[in-house]
PDB file of C-alpha atoms and ligand atoms in Angstrom:
ATOM      1  CA  LEU O   1     100.627  95.838  71.810  1.00 68.00           C
ATOM      2  CA  GLU O   2      98.896  93.766  69.131  1.00 66.00           C
ATOM      3  CA  ALA O   3      95.219  92.674  69.373  1.00 70.00           C
ATOM      4  CA  ASN O   4      93.587  89.644  67.754  1.00 71.00           C
ATOM      5  CA  PHE O   5      89.795  89.371  67.852  1.00 73.00           C
ATOM      6  CA  SER O   6      87.819  86.126  67.541  1.00 75.00           C
ATOM      7  CA  VAL O   7      84.061  85.997  67.350  1.00 75.00           C
ATOM      8  CA  ILE O   8      82.375  83.231  69.358  1.00 74.00           C
ATOM      9  CA  GLN O   9      79.378  82.046  67.409  1.00 75.00           C
ATOM     10  CA  GLU O  10      77.674  78.631  67.087  1.00 72.00           C
ATOM     11  CA  ASP O  11      76.926  77.947  63.414  1.00 73.00           C
ATOM     12  CA  ASP O  12      74.728  80.809  62.338  1.00 73.00           C
ATOM     13  CA  GLY O  13      73.379  81.439  65.841  1.00 76.00           C
ATOM     14  CA  PRO O  14      73.673  84.615  67.791  1.00 77.00           C
ATOM     15  CA  ILE O  15      77.066  85.977  68.603  1.00 76.00           C
ATOM     16  CA  ASN O  16      77.876  84.813  72.119  1.00 77.00           C
ATOM     17  CA  GLY O  17      81.016  86.735  72.711  1.00 78.00           C
ATOM     18  CA  LEU O  18      84.213  88.166  71.516  1.00 78.00           C
ATOM     19  CA  ILE O  19      87.665  87.051  72.557  1.00 77.00           C
ATOM     20  CA  THR O  20      90.427  89.578  72.420  1.00 76.00           C
ATOM     21  CA  VAL O  21      93.966  88.332  72.620  1.00 75.00           C
ATOM     22  CA  LEU O  22      96.383  91.039  73.471  1.00 73.00           C
ATOM     23  CA  HIS O  23      99.837  90.131  72.367  1.00 69.00           C
ATOM     24  CA  ASP O  24     102.833  91.924  73.742  1.00 73.00           C
ATOM     25  CA  VAL O  25     104.833  92.906  70.688  1.00 72.00           C
ATOM     26  CA  THR O  26     107.320  94.847  72.716  1.00 83.00           C
ATOM     27  CA  GLU O  27     108.428  91.606  74.411  1.00 84.00           C
ATOM     28  CA  GLN O  28     109.069  90.067  70.977  1.00 85.00           C
ATOM     29  CA  GLU O  29     110.961  93.131  69.847  1.00 89.00           C
ATOM     30  CA  LYS O  30     113.031  93.065  73.003  1.00 87.00           C
ATOM     31  CA  ILE O  31     114.124  89.469  72.332  1.00 89.00           C
ATOM     32  CA  GLU O  32     115.025  90.381  68.762  1.00 90.00           C
ATOM     33  CA  GLN O  33     116.939  93.447  69.886  1.00 89.00           C
ATOM     34  CA  ASP O  34     118.832  91.410  72.536  1.00 87.00           C
ATOM     35  CA  ARG O  35     119.761  88.879  69.887  1.00 89.00           C
ATOM     36  CA  ARG O  36     121.109  91.553  67.544  1.00 92.00           C
ATOM     37  CA  GLU O  37     123.054  93.130  70.372  1.00 90.00           C
ATOM     38  CA  PHE O  38     124.490  89.744  71.327  1.00 91.00           C
ATOM     39  CA  VAL O  39     125.752  89.073  67.805  1.00 92.00           C
ATOM     40  CA  ALA O  40     127.248  92.584  67.630  1.00 93.00           C
ATOM     41  CA  ASN O  41     128.978  92.023  70.973  1.00 91.00           C
ATOM     42  CA  VAL O  42     130.421  88.651  69.970  1.00 93.00           C
ATOM     43  CA  SER O  43     131.709  90.093  66.697  1.00 93.00           C
ATOM     44  CA  HIS O  44     133.302  93.017  68.463  1.00 91.00           C
ATOM     45  CA  GLU O  45     134.869  90.861  71.164  1.00 91.00           C
ATOM     46  CA  LEU O  46     136.453  88.618  68.531  1.00 94.00           C
ATOM     47  CA  ARG O  47     137.514  91.418  66.220  1.00 94.00           C
ATOM     48  CA  THR O  48     139.539  93.207  68.876  1.00 91.00           C
ATOM     49  CA  PRO O  49     142.014  90.374  69.556  1.00 93.00           C
ATOM     50  CA  LEU O  50     142.112  89.477  65.875  1.00 96.00           C
ATOM     51  CA  THR O  51     143.076  92.971  64.718  1.00 96.00           C
ATOM     52  CA  THR O  52     145.650  93.198  67.513  1.00 95.00           C
ATOM     53  CA  MET O  53     147.163  89.912  66.392  1.00 96.00           C
ATOM     54  CA  ARG O  54     147.187  90.996  62.774  1.00 96.00           C
ATOM     55  CA  SER O  55     149.181  94.136  63.502  1.00 96.00           C
ATOM     56  CA  TYR O  56     151.702  92.304  65.693  1.00 96.00           C
ATOM     57  CA  LEU O  57     152.142  89.572  63.087  1.00 96.00           C
ATOM     58  CA  GLU O  58     152.633  92.230  60.399  1.00 96.00           C
ATOM     59  CA  ALA O  59     155.274  93.911  62.538  1.00 96.00           C
ATOM     60  CA  LEU O  60     157.034  90.573  62.999  1.00 96.00           C
ATOM     61  CA  GLU O  61     156.956  89.995  59.260  1.00 96.00           C
ATOM     62  CA  ASP O  62     158.331  93.504  58.645  1.00 96.00           C
ATOM     63  CA  GLY O  63     161.493  92.789  60.609  1.00 94.00           C
ATOM     64  CA  ALA O  64     160.613  92.525  64.306  1.00 94.00           C
ATOM     65  CA  LEU O  65     161.061  88.759  64.036  1.00 95.00           C
ATOM     66  CA  SER O  66     164.849  89.134  63.727  1.00 96.00           C
ATOM     67  CA  ASP O  67     165.058  91.419  66.749  1.00 95.00           C
ATOM     68  CA  PRO O  68     165.843  89.130  69.714  1.00 95.00           C
ATOM     69  CA  GLU O  69     164.498  91.771  72.125  1.00 95.00           C
ATOM     70  CA  ILE O  70     161.165  92.477  70.460  1.00 95.00           C
ATOM     71  CA  ALA O  71     160.266  89.154  68.831  1.00 96.00           C
ATOM     72  CA  PRO O  72     159.487  87.213  72.043  1.00 96.00           C
ATOM     73  CA  ARG O  73     157.392  90.108  73.365  1.00 96.00           C
ATOM     74  CA  PHE O  74     155.338  90.353  70.209  1.00 96.00           C
ATOM     75  CA  LEU O  75     154.831  86.589  70.108  1.00 96.00           C
ATOM     76  CA  ASN O  76     153.710  86.752  73.706  1.00 96.00           C
ATOM     77  CA  VAL O  77     151.047  89.325  72.813  1.00 95.00           C
ATOM     78  CA  THR O  78     149.671  87.135  70.040  1.00 96.00           C
ATOM     79  CA  GLN O  79     149.643  84.188  72.442  1.00 96.00           C
ATOM     80  CA  ASN O  80     147.694  86.147  75.048  1.00 94.00           C
ATOM     81  CA  GLU O  81     145.185  87.304  72.475  1.00 94.00           C
ATOM     82  CA  THR O  82     144.741  83.711  71.306  1.00 96.00           C
ATOM     83  CA  GLU O  83     144.131  82.622  74.903  1.00 94.00           C
ATOM     84  CA  ARG O  84     141.556  85.369  75.273  1.00 93.00           C
ATOM     85  CA  MET O  85     139.699  84.241  72.176  1.00 95.00           C
ATOM     86  CA  ILE O  86     139.734  80.628  73.370  1.00 95.00           C
ATOM     87  CA  ARG O  87     138.264  81.693  76.720  1.00 93.00           C
ATOM     88  CA  LEU O  88     135.604  83.718  74.983  1.00 94.00           C
ATOM     89  CA  VAL O  89     134.635  80.956  72.579  1.00 95.00           C
ATOM     90  CA  ASN O  90     134.529  78.406  75.419  1.00 94.00           C
ATOM     91  CA  ASP O  91     132.230  80.677  77.433  1.00 94.00           C
ATOM     92  CA  LEU O  92     130.025  81.250  74.396  1.00 95.00           C
ATOM     93  CA  LEU O  93     129.777  77.533  73.704  1.00 93.00           C
ATOM     94  CA  GLN O  94     128.818  76.903  77.278  1.00 92.00           C
ATOM     95  CA  LEU O  95     126.082  79.559  77.224  1.00 93.00           C
ATOM     96  CA  SER O  96     124.800  78.248  73.935  1.00 92.00           C
ATOM     97  CA  LYS O  97     124.599  74.741  75.423  1.00 91.00           C
ATOM     98  CA  ILE O  98     122.684  76.081  78.405  1.00 91.00           C
ATOM     99  CA  ASP O  99     120.313  78.002  76.109  1.00 90.00           C
ATOM    100  CA  SER O 100     119.571  74.981  73.969  1.00 89.00           C
ATOM    101  CA  ARG O 101     119.075  72.850  77.082  1.00 83.00           C
ATOM    102  CA  ASP O 102     121.671  70.583  75.519  1.00 80.00           C
ATOM    103  CA  TYR O 103     123.274  69.724  78.816  1.00 82.00           C
ATOM    104  CA  LYS O 104     122.553  67.691  81.870  1.00 87.00           C
ATOM    105  CA  LEU O 105     123.697  68.358  85.358  1.00 92.00           C
ATOM    106  CA  SER O 106     125.048  65.296  87.080  1.00 94.00           C
ATOM    107  CA  PHE O 107     124.091  65.831  90.665  1.00 95.00           C
ATOM    108  CA  GLU O 108     125.867  64.269  93.576  1.00 95.00           C
ATOM    109  CA  TRP O 109     125.846  64.907  97.287  1.00 95.00           C
ATOM    110  CA  ALA O 110     128.659  67.046  98.579  1.00 95.00           C
ATOM    111  CA  ASP O 111     129.540  68.631 101.880  1.00 95.00           C
ATOM    112  CA  PHE O 112     129.478  72.211 100.668  1.00 97.00           C
ATOM    113  CA  GLY O 113     131.791  73.520 103.392  1.00 97.00           C
ATOM    114  CA  GLN O 114     134.449  71.005 102.394  1.00 97.00           C
ATOM    115  CA  PHE O 115     133.853  71.826  98.749  1.00 97.00           C
ATOM    116  CA  LEU O 116     134.405  75.573  99.387  1.00 98.00           C
ATOM    117  CA  HIS O 117     137.543  74.942 101.468  1.00 98.00           C
ATOM    118  CA  GLU O 118     139.104  73.037  98.560  1.00 97.00           C
ATOM    119  CA  ILE O 119     138.364  75.844  96.118  1.00 98.00           C
ATOM    120  CA  ILE O 120     139.743  78.506  98.462  1.00 98.00           C
ATOM    121  CA  ASP O 121     142.915  76.416  99.027  1.00 97.00           C
ATOM    122  CA  ARG O 122     143.481  76.485  95.290  1.00 96.00           C
ATOM    123  CA  PHE O 123     142.896  80.243  95.034  1.00 96.00           C
ATOM    124  CA  GLU O 124     145.193  80.936  97.988  1.00 95.00           C
ATOM    125  CA  MET O 125     148.051  79.491  95.974  1.00 90.00           C
ATOM    126  CA  ILE O 126     147.590  82.020  93.176  1.00 88.00           C
ATOM    127  CA  ALA O 127     146.505  84.896  95.433  1.00 85.00           C
ATOM    128  CA  GLN O 128     149.998  85.264  96.842  1.00 82.00           C
ATOM    129  CA  ASP O 129     151.124  87.400  93.888  1.00 83.00           C
ATOM    130  CA  LYS O 130     148.544  90.017  94.706  1.00 86.00           C
ATOM    131  CA  ASN O 131     148.875  89.576  98.433  1.00 91.00           C
ATOM    132  CA  ILE O 132     145.184  88.810  98.849  1.00 95.00           C
ATOM    133  CA  GLU O 133     143.976  87.260 102.091  1.00 95.00           C
ATOM    134  CA  PHE O 134     141.044  84.882 102.307  1.00 97.00           C
ATOM    135  CA  THR O 135     138.817  84.767 105.370  1.00 98.00           C
ATOM    136  CA  ARG O 136     136.653  81.680 105.735  1.00 98.00           C
ATOM    137  CA  LYS O 137     133.385  81.990 107.592  1.00 98.00           C
ATOM    138  CA  ILE O 138     132.226  78.520 106.790  1.00 98.00           C
ATOM    139  CA  THR O 139     129.887  76.699 109.122  1.00 95.00           C
ATOM    140  CA  ALA O 140     131.585  73.678 110.700  1.00 92.00           C
ATOM    141  CA  HIS O 141     128.248  71.859 110.648  1.00 88.00           C
ATOM    142  CA  PRO O 142     128.279  69.363 107.710  1.00 88.00           C
ATOM    143  CA  THR O 143     126.160  70.891 104.969  1.00 92.00           C
ATOM    144  CA  TYR O 144     125.179  68.369 102.342  1.00 93.00           C
ATOM    145  CA  VAL O 145     123.690  69.724  99.154  1.00 95.00           C
ATOM    146  CA  GLU O 146     123.165  68.193  95.731  1.00 95.00           C
ATOM    147  CA  ILE O 147     125.486  69.756  93.199  1.00 97.00           C
ATOM    148  CA  ASP O 148     127.064  69.165  89.845  1.00 96.00           C
ATOM    149  CA  ARG O 149     130.675  69.461  90.961  1.00 97.00           C
ATOM    150  CA  ASP O 150     132.100  70.775  87.682  1.00 95.00           C
ATOM    151  CA  LYS O 151     129.379  73.360  87.210  1.00 96.00           C
ATOM    152  CA  MET O 152     129.454  74.446  90.842  1.00 98.00           C
ATOM    153  CA  THR O 153     133.232  74.795  90.648  1.00 97.00           C
ATOM    154  CA  GLN O 154     132.740  77.077  87.693  1.00 96.00           C
ATOM    155  CA  ILE O 155     130.192  79.218  89.546  1.00 98.00           C
ATOM    156  CA  VAL O 156     132.431  79.689  92.579  1.00 98.00           C
ATOM    157  CA  ASP O 157     135.565  80.143  90.426  1.00 97.00           C
ATOM    158  CA  ASN O 158     133.925  82.897  88.396  1.00 97.00           C
ATOM    159  CA  ILE O 159     132.798  84.784  91.492  1.00 98.00           C
ATOM    160  CA  ILE O 160     136.072  84.390  93.421  1.00 97.00           C
ATOM    161  CA  SER O 161     138.199  85.311  90.424  1.00 95.00           C
ATOM    162  CA  ASN O 162     136.156  88.506  90.024  1.00 95.00           C
ATOM    163  CA  ALA O 163     136.609  89.263  93.722  1.00 96.00           C
ATOM    164  CA  MET O 164     140.361  88.872  93.238  1.00 95.00           C
ATOM    165  CA  LYS O 165     140.530  90.775  89.954  1.00 93.00           C
ATOM    166  CA  TYR O 166     138.698  93.770  91.349  1.00 92.00           C
ATOM    167  CA  SER O 167     140.430  93.701  94.759  1.00 93.00           C
ATOM    168  CA  PRO O 168     143.165  96.148  95.672  1.00 93.00           C
ATOM    169  CA  GLU O 169     146.647  94.865  96.598  1.00 92.00           C
ATOM    170  CA  GLY O 170     146.507  93.304 100.031  1.00 93.00           C
ATOM    171  CA  GLY O 171     142.698  93.122  99.991  1.00 95.00           C
ATOM    172  CA  ASN O 172     140.644  90.675 101.996  1.00 96.00           C
ATOM    173  CA  VAL O 173     138.150  88.279 100.386  1.00 98.00           C
ATOM    174  CA  ILE O 174     135.579  86.791 102.753  1.00 98.00           C
ATOM    175  CA  VAL O 175     133.806  83.553 101.863  1.00 98.00           C
ATOM    176  CA  THR O 176     130.772  82.758 103.996  1.00 98.00           C
ATOM    177  CA  LEU O 177     128.557  79.668 104.159  1.00 98.00           C
ATOM    178  CA  LEU O 178     125.523  79.620 106.407  1.00 96.00           C
ATOM    179  CA  HIS O 179     122.130  77.982 106.734  1.00 93.00           C
ATOM    180  CA  GLN O 180     119.117  80.140 106.076  1.00 90.00           C
ATOM    181  CA  GLY O 181     115.768  78.401 106.332  1.00 86.00           C
ATOM    182  CA  HIS O 182     115.425  75.934 103.464  1.00 89.00           C
ATOM    183  CA  ASN O 183     118.572  77.214 101.811  1.00 94.00           C
ATOM    184  CA  VAL O 184     122.259  77.416 102.294  1.00 96.00           C
ATOM    185  CA  ARG O 185     123.582  80.858 101.488  1.00 97.00           C
ATOM    186  CA  ILE O 186     127.034  81.472 100.131  1.00 98.00           C
ATOM    187  CA  SER O 187     128.578  84.923  99.911  1.00 98.00           C
ATOM    188  CA  ILE O 188     131.854  86.201  98.550  1.00 98.00           C
ATOM    189  CA  SER O 189     132.872  89.710  99.606  1.00 98.00           C
ATOM    190  CA  ASP O 190     135.739  91.860  98.476  1.00 98.00           C
ATOM    191  CA  GLU O 191     137.123  95.273  99.340  1.00 97.00           C
ATOM    192  CA  GLY O 192     137.387  96.401  95.736  1.00 95.00           C
ATOM    193  CA  MET O 193     136.004  99.463  94.026  1.00 93.00           C
ATOM    194  CA  GLY O 194     132.420  98.275  94.195  1.00 95.00           C
ATOM    195  CA  ILE O 195     129.687  98.728  91.596  1.00 95.00           C
ATOM    196  CA  PRO O 196     127.530 101.853  91.250  1.00 95.00           C
ATOM    197  CA  ARG O 197     123.912 101.193  92.225  1.00 95.00           C
ATOM    198  CA  GLU O 198     122.530 101.868  88.742  1.00 94.00           C
ATOM    199  CA  ASN O 199     124.803  99.199  87.218  1.00 95.00           C
ATOM    200  CA  GLN O 200     124.250  96.468  89.773  1.00 96.00           C
ATOM    201  CA  ALA O 201     121.240  94.740  88.215  1.00 92.00           C
ATOM    202  CA  LYS O 202     123.025  94.465  84.868  1.00 95.00           C
ATOM    203  CA  ILE O 203     126.202  92.664  85.904  1.00 96.00           C
ATOM    204  CA  PHE O 204     124.536  89.273  85.345  1.00 97.00           C
ATOM    205  CA  ASP O 205     123.732  90.216  81.727  1.00 94.00           C
ATOM    206  CA  ARG O 206     125.825  88.810  78.926  1.00 94.00           C
ATOM    207  CA  PHE O 207     128.746  91.044  77.982  1.00 92.00           C
ATOM    208  CA  TYR O 208     127.804  93.698  80.482  1.00 91.00           C
ATOM    209  CA  ARG O 209     130.784  95.385  82.109  1.00 89.00           C
ATOM    210  CA  VAL O 210     130.749  98.406  84.320  1.00 89.00           C
ATOM    211  CA  ASP O 211     133.996  99.665  82.870  1.00 82.00           C
ATOM    212  CA  LYS O 212     134.773  98.025  79.545  1.00 75.00           C
ATOM    213  CA  ALA O 213     138.370  99.130  79.253  1.00 71.00           C
ATOM    214  CA  ARG O 214     139.328  98.104  82.760  1.00 69.00           C
ATOM    215  CA  ALA O 215     137.441  94.806  82.599  1.00 69.00           C
ATOM    216  CA  ARG O 216     139.225  93.918  79.387  1.00 67.00           C
ATOM    217  CA  SER O 217     142.621  94.798  80.805  1.00 71.00           C
ATOM    218  CA  VAL O 218     142.050  92.409  83.719  1.00 72.00           C
ATOM    219  CA  GLY O 219     141.164  89.710  81.249  1.00 72.00           C
ATOM    220  CA  GLY O 220     137.421  89.154  81.533  1.00 80.00           C
ATOM    221  CA  THR O 221     135.041  87.997  78.830  1.00 87.00           C
ATOM    222  CA  GLY O 222     131.975  89.705  80.313  1.00 91.00           C
ATOM    223  CA  LEU O 223     130.258  86.304  80.444  1.00 95.00           C
ATOM    224  CA  GLY O 224     131.414  84.954  83.814  1.00 96.00           C
ATOM    225  CA  LEU O 225     128.472  86.143  85.884  1.00 97.00           C
ATOM    226  CA  ALA O 226     125.948  85.395  83.125  1.00 97.00           C
ATOM    227  CA  ILE O 227     127.133  81.779  83.189  1.00 97.00           C
ATOM    228  CA  ALA O 228     127.109  81.739  86.999  1.00 98.00           C
ATOM    229  CA  LYS O 229     123.511  82.984  87.006  1.00 98.00           C
ATOM    230  CA  GLU O 230     122.304  80.291  84.582  1.00 96.00           C
ATOM    231  CA  LEU O 231     124.090  77.558  86.515  1.00 97.00           C
ATOM    232  CA  VAL O 232     122.833  78.733  89.922  1.00 97.00           C
ATOM    233  CA  HIS O 233     119.271  78.705  88.539  1.00 96.00           C
ATOM    234  CA  ALA O 234     119.875  75.199  87.190  1.00 95.00           C
ATOM    235  CA  HIS O 235     120.697  74.193  90.778  1.00 96.00           C
ATOM    236  CA  GLY O 236     117.422  75.714  91.994  1.00 96.00           C
ATOM    237  CA  GLY O 237     119.081  78.725  93.619  1.00 97.00           C
ATOM    238  CA  GLU O 238     119.143  82.495  93.315  1.00 97.00           C
ATOM    239  CA  ILE O 239     122.055  84.879  92.831  1.00 98.00           C
ATOM    240  CA  TRP O 240     122.307  88.595  93.566  1.00 98.00           C
ATOM    241  CA  VAL O 241     124.731  91.385  94.356  1.00 98.00           C
ATOM    242  CA  GLN O 242     125.117  93.902  97.104  1.00 98.00           C
ATOM    243  CA  SER O 243     127.701  96.595  96.641  1.00 97.00           C
ATOM    244  CA  GLU O 244     128.705  99.989  97.892  1.00 95.00           C
ATOM    245  CA  TYR O 245     130.546 102.041  95.305  1.00 92.00           C
ATOM    246  CA  GLY O 246     134.112 102.577  96.477  1.00 91.00           C
ATOM    247  CA  GLU O 247     133.801 100.130  99.377  1.00 95.00           C
ATOM    248  CA  GLY O 248     133.432  96.629  98.030  1.00 97.00           C
ATOM    249  CA  THR O 249     131.149  94.027  96.530  1.00 98.00           C
ATOM    250  CA  THR O 250     129.375  90.948  97.839  1.00 98.00           C
ATOM    251  CA  ILE O 251     127.899  88.316  95.552  1.00 98.00           C
ATOM    252  CA  TYR O 252     125.339  86.063  97.233  1.00 98.00           C
ATOM    253  CA  PHE O 253     123.819  82.846  96.030  1.00 98.00           C
ATOM    254  CA  THR O 254     121.573  80.252  97.562  1.00 98.00           C
ATOM    255  CA  LEU O 255     121.118  76.531  97.089  1.00 97.00           C
ATOM    256  CA  PRO O 256     118.096  74.536  98.218  1.00 94.00           C
ATOM    257  CA  TYR O 257     118.928  72.533 101.286  1.00 87.00           C
ATOM    258  CA  SER O 258     116.211  70.546 103.021  1.00 61.00           C
ATOM    259  CA  THR O 259     113.991  70.423  99.945  1.00 45.00           C
ATOM    260  CA  PHE O 260     116.254  67.806  98.421  1.00 47.00           C
ATOM    261  CA  LYS O 261     115.632  64.227  99.448  1.00 49.00           C
ATOM    262  CA  GLY O 262     117.712  63.580 102.504  1.00 46.00           C
ATOM    263  CA  GLY O 263     118.531  67.237 103.068  1.00 41.00           C
ATOM    264  CA  GLU O 264     120.960  66.782 105.872  1.00 42.00           C
ATOM    265  CA  VAL O 265     123.085  63.669 106.117  1.00 39.00           C
TER     266      VAL O 265
HETATM  267  P1  LIG M 301     134.154  89.962  83.424  1.00 58.83           P
HETATM  268  O1  LIG M 301     134.674  88.824  82.658  1.00 58.83           O
HETATM  269  O2  LIG M 301     134.248  91.265  82.708  1.00 58.83           O
HETATM  270  O3  LIG M 301     134.655  90.012  84.837  1.00 58.83           O
HETATM  271  P2  LIG M 301     131.624  89.149  84.599  1.00 58.83           P
HETATM  272  O4  LIG M 301     130.366  88.669  83.955  1.00 58.83           O
HETATM  273  O5  LIG M 301     132.332  88.191  85.490  1.00 58.83           O
HETATM  274  O6  LIG M 301     132.570  89.670  83.442  1.00 58.83           O
HETATM  275  O7  LIG M 301     131.293  90.476  85.403  1.00 58.83           O
HETATM  276  C1  LIG M 301     130.599  91.524  84.752  1.00 58.83           C
HETATM  277  C2  LIG M 301     131.046  92.889  85.255  1.00 58.83           C
HETATM  278  O8  LIG M 301     130.599  93.079  86.610  1.00 58.83           O
HETATM  279  C3  LIG M 301     132.557  93.101  85.320  1.00 58.83           C
HETATM  280  O9  LIG M 301     133.076  93.510  84.093  1.00 58.83           O
HETATM  281  C4  LIG M 301     132.684  94.180  86.373  1.00 58.83           C
HETATM  282  O10 LIG M 301     132.435  95.443  85.793  1.00 58.83           O
HETATM  283  C5  LIG M 301     131.535  93.864  87.323  1.00 58.83           C
HETATM  284  N1  LIG M 301     131.995  93.077  88.495  1.00 58.83           N
HETATM  285  C6  LIG M 301     131.840  91.750  88.697  1.00 58.83           C
HETATM  286  N2  LIG M 301     132.335  91.371  89.892  1.00 58.83           N
HETATM  287  C7  LIG M 301     132.820  92.491  90.485  1.00 58.83           C
HETATM  288  C8  LIG M 301     133.463  92.780  91.734  1.00 58.83           C
HETATM  289  N3  LIG M 301     133.718  91.795  92.622  1.00 58.83           N
HETATM  290  N4  LIG M 301     133.811  94.068  91.985  1.00 58.83           N
HETATM  291  C9  LIG M 301     133.561  95.043  91.089  1.00 58.83           C
HETATM  292  N5  LIG M 301     132.966  94.856  89.894  1.00 58.83           N
HETATM  293  C10 LIG M 301     132.600  93.588  89.579  1.00 58.83           C
END
């Protein structure tokens, strides 16, 4: 804590008072520390795929290229690592845009139930590999909310793809939409391994992963939920998690409903 004192005095008159401004230095330090950590994380996340690519390219140069068995596999690894870096850089650019307020949401009215059905239809196509079932508990009542379609798609995509990534084979993912006072509430539940209580608050932080090795092997950047959080807030909503370790995870978010002009159409 830092203190600044100012004396309140009219010309050479008597001293009328003293103002003390207490300034929270720890807050400033925290921001600085977060920034340093962020840069260290970005560097690490980029270095890992780059060093992997370097060693595979070296192996190709040292002869693997002429081996018809090995060459395509090694090229495939370098391609995957490139894809991973592109995803990471895209996520970083998006967060940086959000941070600098250099973006505008273009809101339009959408029937949110319909919107969710379309997203789930798309995920059902790719979920077949892992034998994942989707259960839709979506109110049949038309639920018009104002959303930026692209951004909202990204929010829901990030949450559903996590639910799928962390689901066991044959798991069930439940998507719920209901009205709750002045909000609509969306939830996405899975039957995956869950998140220990002490880690739950942190999953919306940038680069936070409960299990780094596993998260990386399933292809995450550690930024998906951080982006979802920023974008939900930009829509005037809240996002949170409820999870039982070993049993499953539910991500909830809300969107304002009747507070928007028109509310229900
Ligand atoms: P990632 O790209 O690593 O998935 P996210 O920001 O999307 O990053 O999520 C952060 C971390 O939260 C994940 O690495 C994982 O540890 C945890 N997590 C997110 N969703 C789930 C879920 N449905 N089940 C279990 N853990 C999850």
